PDB file of N, CA, C and O in Angstrom:
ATOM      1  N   UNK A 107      95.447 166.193 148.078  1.00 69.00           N
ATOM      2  CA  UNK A 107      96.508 165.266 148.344  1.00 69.00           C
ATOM      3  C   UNK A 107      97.055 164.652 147.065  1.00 69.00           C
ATOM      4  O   UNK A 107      98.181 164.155 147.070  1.00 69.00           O
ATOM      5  N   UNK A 108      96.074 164.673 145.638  1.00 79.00           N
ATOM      6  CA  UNK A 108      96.796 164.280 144.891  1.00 79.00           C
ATOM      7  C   UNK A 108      97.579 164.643 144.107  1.00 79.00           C
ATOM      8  O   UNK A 108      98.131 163.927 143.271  1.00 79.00           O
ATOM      9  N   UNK A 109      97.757 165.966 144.290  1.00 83.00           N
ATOM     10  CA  UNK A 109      98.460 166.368 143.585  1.00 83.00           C
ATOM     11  C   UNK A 109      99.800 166.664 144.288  1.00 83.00           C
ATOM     12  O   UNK A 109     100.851 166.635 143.648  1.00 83.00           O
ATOM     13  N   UNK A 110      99.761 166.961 145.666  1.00 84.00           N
ATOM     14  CA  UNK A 110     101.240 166.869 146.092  1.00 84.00           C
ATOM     15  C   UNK A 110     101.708 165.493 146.089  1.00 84.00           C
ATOM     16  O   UNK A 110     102.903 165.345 146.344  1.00 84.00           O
ATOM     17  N   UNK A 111     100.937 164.341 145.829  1.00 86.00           N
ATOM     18  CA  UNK A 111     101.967 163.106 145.280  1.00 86.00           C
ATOM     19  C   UNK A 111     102.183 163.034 144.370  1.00 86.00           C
ATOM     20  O   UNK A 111     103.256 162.570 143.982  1.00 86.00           O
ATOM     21  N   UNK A 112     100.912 163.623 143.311  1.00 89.00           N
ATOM     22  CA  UNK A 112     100.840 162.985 141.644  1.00 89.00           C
ATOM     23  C   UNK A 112     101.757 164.029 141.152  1.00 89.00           C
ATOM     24  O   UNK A 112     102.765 163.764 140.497  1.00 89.00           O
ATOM     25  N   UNK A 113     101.409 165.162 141.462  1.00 90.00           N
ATOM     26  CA  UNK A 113     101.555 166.277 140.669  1.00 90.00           C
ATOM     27  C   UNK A 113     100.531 166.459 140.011  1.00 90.00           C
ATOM     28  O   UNK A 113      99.713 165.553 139.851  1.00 90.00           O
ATOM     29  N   UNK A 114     100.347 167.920 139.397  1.00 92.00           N
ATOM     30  CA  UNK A 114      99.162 168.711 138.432  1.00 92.00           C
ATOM     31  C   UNK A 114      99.505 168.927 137.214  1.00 92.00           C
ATOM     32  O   UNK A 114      99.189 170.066 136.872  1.00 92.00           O
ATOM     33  N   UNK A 115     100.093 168.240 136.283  1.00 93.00           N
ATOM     34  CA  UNK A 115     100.751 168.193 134.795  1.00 93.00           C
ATOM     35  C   UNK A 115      99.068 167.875 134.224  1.00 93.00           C
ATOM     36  O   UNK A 115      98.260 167.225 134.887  1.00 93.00           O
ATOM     37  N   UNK A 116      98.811 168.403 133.050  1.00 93.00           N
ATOM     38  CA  UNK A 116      98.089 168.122 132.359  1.00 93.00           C
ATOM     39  C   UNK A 116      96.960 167.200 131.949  1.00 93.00           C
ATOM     40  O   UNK A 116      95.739 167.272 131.808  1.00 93.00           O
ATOM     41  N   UNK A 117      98.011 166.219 131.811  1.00 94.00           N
ATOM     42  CA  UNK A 117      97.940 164.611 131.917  1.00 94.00           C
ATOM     43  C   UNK A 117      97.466 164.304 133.112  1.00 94.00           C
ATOM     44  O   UNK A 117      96.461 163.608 132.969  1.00 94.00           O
ATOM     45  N   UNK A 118      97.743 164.518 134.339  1.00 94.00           N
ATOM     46  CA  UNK A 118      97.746 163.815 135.380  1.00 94.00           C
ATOM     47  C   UNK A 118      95.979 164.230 135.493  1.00 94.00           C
ATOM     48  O   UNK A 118      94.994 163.506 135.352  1.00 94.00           O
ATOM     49  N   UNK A 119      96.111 165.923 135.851  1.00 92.00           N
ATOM     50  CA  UNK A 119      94.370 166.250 135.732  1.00 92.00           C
ATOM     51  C   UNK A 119      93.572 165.562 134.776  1.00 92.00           C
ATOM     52  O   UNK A 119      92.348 165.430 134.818  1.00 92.00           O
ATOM     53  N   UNK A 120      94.392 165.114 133.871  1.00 94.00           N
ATOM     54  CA  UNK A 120      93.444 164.260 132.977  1.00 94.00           C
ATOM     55  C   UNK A 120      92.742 162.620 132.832  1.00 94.00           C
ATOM     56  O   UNK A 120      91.852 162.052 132.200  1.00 94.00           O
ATOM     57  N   UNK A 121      93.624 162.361 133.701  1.00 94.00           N
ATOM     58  CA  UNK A 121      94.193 161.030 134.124  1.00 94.00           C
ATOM     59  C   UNK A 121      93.138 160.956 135.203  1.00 94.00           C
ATOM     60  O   UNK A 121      92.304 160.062 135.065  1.00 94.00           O
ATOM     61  N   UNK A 122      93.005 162.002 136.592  1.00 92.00           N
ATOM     62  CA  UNK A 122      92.184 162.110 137.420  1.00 92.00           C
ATOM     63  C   UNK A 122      90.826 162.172 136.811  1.00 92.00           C
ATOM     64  O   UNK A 122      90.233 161.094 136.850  1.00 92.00           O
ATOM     65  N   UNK A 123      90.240 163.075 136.306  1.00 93.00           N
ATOM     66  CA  UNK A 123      89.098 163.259 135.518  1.00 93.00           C
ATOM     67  C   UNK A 123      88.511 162.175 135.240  1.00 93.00           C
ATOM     68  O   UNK A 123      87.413 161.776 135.628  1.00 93.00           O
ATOM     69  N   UNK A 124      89.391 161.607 134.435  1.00 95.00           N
ATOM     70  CA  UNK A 124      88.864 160.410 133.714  1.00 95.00           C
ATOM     71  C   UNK A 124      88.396 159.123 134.692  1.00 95.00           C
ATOM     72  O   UNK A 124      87.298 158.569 134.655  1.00 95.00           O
ATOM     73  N   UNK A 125      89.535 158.793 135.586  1.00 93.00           N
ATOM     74  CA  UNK A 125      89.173 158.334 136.980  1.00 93.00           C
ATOM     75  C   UNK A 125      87.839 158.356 137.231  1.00 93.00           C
ATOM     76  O   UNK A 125      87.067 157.452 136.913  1.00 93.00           O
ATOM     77  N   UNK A 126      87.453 159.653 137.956  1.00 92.00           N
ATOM     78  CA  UNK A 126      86.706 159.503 138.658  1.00 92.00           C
ATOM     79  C   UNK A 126      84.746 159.953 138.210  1.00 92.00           C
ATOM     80  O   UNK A 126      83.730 160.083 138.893  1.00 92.00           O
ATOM     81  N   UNK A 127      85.145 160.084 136.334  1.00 95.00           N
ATOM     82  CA  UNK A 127      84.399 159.708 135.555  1.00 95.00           C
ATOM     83  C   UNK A 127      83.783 157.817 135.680  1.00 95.00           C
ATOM     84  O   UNK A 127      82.806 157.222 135.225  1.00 95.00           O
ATOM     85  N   UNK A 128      84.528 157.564 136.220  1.00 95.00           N
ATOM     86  CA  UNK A 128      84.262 155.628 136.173  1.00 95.00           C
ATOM     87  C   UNK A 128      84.037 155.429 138.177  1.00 95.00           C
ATOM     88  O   UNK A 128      83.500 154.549 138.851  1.00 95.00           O
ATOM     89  N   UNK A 129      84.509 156.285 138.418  1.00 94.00           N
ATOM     90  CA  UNK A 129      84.808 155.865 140.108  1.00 94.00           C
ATOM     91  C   UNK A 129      83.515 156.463 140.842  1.00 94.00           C
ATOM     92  O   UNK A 129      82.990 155.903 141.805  1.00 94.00           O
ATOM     93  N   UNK A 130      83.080 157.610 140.303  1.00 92.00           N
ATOM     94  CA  UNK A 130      81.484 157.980 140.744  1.00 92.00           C
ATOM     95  C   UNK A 130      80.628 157.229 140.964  1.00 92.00           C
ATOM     96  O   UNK A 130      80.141 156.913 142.050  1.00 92.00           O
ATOM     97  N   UNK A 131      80.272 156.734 139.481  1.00 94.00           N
ATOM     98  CA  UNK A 131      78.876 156.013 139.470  1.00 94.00           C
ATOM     99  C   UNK A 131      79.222 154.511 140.277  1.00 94.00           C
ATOM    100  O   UNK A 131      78.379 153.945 140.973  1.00 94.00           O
ATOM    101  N   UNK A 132      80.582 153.992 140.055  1.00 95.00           N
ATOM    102  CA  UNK A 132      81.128 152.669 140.893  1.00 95.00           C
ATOM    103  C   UNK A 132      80.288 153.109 142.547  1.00 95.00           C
ATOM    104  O   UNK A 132      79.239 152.637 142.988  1.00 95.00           O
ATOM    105  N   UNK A 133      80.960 153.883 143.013  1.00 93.00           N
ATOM    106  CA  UNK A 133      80.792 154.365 144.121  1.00 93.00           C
ATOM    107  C   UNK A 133      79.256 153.738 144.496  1.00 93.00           C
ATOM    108  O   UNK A 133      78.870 152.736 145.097  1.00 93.00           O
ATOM    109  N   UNK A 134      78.574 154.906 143.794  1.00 93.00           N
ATOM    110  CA  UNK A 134      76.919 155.088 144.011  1.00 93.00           C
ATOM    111  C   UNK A 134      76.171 153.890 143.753  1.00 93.00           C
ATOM    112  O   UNK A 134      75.087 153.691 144.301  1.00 93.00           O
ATOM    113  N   UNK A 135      76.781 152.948 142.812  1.00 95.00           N
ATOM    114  CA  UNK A 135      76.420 151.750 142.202  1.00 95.00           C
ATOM    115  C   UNK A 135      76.410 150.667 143.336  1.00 95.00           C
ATOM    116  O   UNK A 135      75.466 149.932 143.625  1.00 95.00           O
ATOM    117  N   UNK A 136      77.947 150.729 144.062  1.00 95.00           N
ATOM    118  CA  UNK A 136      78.047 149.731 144.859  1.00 95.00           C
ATOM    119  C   UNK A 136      77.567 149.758 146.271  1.00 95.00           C
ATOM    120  O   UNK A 136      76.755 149.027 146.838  1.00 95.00           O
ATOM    121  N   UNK A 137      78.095 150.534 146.602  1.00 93.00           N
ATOM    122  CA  UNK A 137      78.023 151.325 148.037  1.00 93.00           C
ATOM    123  C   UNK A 137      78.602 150.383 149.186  1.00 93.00           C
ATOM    124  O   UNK A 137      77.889 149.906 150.069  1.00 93.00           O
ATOM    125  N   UNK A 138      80.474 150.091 149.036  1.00 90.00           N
ATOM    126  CA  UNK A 138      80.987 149.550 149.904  1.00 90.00           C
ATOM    127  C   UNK A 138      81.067 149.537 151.534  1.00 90.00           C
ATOM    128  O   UNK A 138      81.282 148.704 152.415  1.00 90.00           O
ATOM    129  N   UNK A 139      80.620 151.645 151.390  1.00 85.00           N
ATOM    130  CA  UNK A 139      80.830 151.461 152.940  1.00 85.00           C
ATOM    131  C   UNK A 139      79.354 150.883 153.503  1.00 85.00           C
ATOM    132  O   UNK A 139      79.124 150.645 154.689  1.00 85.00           O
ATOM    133  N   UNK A 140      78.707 150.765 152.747  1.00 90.00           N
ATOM    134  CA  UNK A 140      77.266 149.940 153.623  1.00 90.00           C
ATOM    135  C   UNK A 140      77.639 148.397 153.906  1.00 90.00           C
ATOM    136  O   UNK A 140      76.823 147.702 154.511  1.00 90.00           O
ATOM    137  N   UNK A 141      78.888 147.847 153.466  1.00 91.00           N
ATOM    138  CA  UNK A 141      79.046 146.307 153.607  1.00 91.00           C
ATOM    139  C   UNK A 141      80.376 146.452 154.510  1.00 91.00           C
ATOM    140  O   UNK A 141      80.404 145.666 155.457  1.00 91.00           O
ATOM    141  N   UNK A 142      81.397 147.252 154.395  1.00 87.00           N
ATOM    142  CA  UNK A 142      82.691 147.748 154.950  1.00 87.00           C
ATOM    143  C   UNK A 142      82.339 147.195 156.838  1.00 87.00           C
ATOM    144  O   UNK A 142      81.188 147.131 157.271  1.00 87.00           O
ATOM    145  N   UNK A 143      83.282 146.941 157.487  1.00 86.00           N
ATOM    146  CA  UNK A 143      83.480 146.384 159.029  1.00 86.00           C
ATOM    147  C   UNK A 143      84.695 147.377 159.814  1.00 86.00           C
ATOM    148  O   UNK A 143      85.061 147.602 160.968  1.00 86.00           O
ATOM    149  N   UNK A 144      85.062 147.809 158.410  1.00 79.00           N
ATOM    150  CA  UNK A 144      86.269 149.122 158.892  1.00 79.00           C
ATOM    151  C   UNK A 144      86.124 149.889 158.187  1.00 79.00           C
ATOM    152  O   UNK A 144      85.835 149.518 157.049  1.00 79.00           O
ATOM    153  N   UNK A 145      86.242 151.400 158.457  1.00 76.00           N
ATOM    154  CA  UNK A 145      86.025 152.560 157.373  1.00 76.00           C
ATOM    155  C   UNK A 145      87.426 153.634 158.286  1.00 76.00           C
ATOM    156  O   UNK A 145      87.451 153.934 159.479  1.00 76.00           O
ATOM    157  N   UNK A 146      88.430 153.990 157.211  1.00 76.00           N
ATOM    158  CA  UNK A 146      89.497 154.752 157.430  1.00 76.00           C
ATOM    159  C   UNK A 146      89.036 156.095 157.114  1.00 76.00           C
ATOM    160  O   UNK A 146      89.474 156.527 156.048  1.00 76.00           O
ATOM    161  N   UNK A 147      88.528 156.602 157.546  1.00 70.00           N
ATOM    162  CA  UNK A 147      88.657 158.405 156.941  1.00 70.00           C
ATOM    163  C   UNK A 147      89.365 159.393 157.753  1.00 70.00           C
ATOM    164  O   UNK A 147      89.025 159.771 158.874  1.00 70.00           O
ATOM    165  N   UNK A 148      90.505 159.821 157.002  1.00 68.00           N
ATOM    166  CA  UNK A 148      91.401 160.894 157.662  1.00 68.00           C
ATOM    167  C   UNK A 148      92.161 160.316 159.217  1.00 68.00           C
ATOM    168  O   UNK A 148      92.205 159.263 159.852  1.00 68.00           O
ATOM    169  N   UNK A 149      92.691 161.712 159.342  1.00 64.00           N
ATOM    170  CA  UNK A 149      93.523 161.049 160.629  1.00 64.00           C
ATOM    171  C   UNK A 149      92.424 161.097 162.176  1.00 64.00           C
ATOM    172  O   UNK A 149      91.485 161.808 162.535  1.00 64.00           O
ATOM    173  N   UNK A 150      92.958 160.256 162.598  1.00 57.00           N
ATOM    174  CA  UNK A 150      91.903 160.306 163.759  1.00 57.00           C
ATOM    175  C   UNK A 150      92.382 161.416 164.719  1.00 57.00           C
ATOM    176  O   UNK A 150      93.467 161.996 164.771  1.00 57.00           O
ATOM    177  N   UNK A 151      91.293 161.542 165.445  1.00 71.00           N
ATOM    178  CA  UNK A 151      90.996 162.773 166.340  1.00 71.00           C
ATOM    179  C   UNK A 151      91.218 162.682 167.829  1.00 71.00           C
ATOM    180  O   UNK A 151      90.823 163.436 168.719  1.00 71.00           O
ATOM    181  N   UNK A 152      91.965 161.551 167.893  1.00 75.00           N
ATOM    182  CA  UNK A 152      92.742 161.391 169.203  1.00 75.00           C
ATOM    183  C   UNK A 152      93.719 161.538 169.391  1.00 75.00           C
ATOM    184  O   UNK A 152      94.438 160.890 168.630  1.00 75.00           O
ATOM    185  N   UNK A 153      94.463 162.398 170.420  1.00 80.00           N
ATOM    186  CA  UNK A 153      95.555 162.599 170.562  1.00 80.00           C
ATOM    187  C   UNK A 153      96.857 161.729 170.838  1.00 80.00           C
ATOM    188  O   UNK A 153      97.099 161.524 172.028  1.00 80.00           O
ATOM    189  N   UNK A 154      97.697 161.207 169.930  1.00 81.00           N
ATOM    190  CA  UNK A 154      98.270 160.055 169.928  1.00 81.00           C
ATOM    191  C   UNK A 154     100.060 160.362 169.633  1.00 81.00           C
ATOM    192  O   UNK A 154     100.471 161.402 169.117  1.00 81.00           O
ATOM    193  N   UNK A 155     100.825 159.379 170.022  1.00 85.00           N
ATOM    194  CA  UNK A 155     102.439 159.721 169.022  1.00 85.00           C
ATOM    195  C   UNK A 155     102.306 158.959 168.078  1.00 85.00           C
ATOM    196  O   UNK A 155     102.487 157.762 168.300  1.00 85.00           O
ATOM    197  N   UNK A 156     101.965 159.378 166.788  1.00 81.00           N
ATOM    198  CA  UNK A 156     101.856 158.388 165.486  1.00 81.00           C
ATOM    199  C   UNK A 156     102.953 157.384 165.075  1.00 81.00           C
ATOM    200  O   UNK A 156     102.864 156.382 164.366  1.00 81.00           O
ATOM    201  N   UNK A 157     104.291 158.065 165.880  1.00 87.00           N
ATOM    202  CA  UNK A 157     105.631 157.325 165.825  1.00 87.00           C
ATOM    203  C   UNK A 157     105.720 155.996 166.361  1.00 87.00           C
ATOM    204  O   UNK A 157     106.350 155.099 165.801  1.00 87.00           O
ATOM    205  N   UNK A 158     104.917 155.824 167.748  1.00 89.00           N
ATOM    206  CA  UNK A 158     105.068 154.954 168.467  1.00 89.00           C
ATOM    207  C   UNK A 158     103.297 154.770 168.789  1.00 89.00           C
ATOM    208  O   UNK A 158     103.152 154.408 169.956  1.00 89.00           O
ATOM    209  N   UNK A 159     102.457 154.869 168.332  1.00 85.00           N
ATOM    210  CA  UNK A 159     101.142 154.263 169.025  1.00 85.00           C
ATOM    211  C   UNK A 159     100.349 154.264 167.751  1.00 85.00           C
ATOM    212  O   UNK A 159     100.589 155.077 166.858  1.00 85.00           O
ATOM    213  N   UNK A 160      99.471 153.421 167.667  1.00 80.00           N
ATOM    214  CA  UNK A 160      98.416 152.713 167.029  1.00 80.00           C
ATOM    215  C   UNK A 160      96.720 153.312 167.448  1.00 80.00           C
ATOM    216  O   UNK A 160      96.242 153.156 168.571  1.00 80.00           O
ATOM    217  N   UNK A 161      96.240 153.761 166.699  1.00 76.00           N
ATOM    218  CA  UNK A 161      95.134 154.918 167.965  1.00 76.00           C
ATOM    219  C   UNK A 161      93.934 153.476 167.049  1.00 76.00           C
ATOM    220  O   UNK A 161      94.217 153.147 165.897  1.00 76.00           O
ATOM    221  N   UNK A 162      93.173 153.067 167.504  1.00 75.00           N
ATOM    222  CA  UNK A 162      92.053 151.716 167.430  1.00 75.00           C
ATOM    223  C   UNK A 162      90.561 152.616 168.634  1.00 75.00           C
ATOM    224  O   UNK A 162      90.409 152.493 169.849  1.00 75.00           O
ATOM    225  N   UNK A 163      89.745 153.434 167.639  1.00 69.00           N
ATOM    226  CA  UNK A 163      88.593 153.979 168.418  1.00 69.00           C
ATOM    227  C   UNK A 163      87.348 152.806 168.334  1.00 69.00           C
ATOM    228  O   UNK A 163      87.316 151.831 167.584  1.00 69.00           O
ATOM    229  N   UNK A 164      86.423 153.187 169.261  1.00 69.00           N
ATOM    230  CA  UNK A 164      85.329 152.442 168.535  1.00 69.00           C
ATOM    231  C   UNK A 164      84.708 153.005 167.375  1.00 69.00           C
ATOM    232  O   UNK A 164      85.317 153.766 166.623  1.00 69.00           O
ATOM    233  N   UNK A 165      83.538 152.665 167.207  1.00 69.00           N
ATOM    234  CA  UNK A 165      83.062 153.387 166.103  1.00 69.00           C
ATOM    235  C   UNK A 165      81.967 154.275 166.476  1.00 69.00           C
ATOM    236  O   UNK A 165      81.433 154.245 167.584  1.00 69.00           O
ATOM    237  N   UNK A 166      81.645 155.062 165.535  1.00 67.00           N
ATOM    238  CA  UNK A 166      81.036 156.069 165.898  1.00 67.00           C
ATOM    239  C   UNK A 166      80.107 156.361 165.166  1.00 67.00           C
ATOM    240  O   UNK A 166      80.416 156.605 164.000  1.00 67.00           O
ATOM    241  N   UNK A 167      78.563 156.454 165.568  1.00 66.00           N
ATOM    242  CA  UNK A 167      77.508 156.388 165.182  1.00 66.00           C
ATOM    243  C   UNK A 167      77.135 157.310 163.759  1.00 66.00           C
ATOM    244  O   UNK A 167      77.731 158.384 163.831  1.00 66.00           O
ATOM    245  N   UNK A 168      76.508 157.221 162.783  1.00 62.00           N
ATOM    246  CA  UNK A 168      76.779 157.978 161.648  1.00 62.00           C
ATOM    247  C   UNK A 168      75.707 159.267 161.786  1.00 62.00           C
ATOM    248  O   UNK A 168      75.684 160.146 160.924  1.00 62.00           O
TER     249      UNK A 168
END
């Protein structure tokens, strides 16, 4: 996905890299989704009109 927003120029892969050189260990360090009350990942798996409806599941056991 980031690159059909960012684009893949040089820089940008470099730019990413470097990112997620610092965003790893953040990650592993912190571990937000263990404190998180909402977790967004991807589109949900209910069949919905994204135009006009709001899809709100419960949650789902890990």
């Amino acid at each position: 996905m980031l690159v059909a927003r960012d684009g893949d120029s040089p820089e940008q892969l470099e730019h990413v890299a470097n990112w997620l050189l610092e965003e790893l260990p953040f990650m592993l360090r912190e571990q937000p989704w263990a404190r998180a009350t909402v977790i967004v990942a991807g589109p949900p798996q209910i069949d919905h009109n994204p135009d006009t409806e709001l899809v709100i599941a419960p949650p789902t056991s890990p």
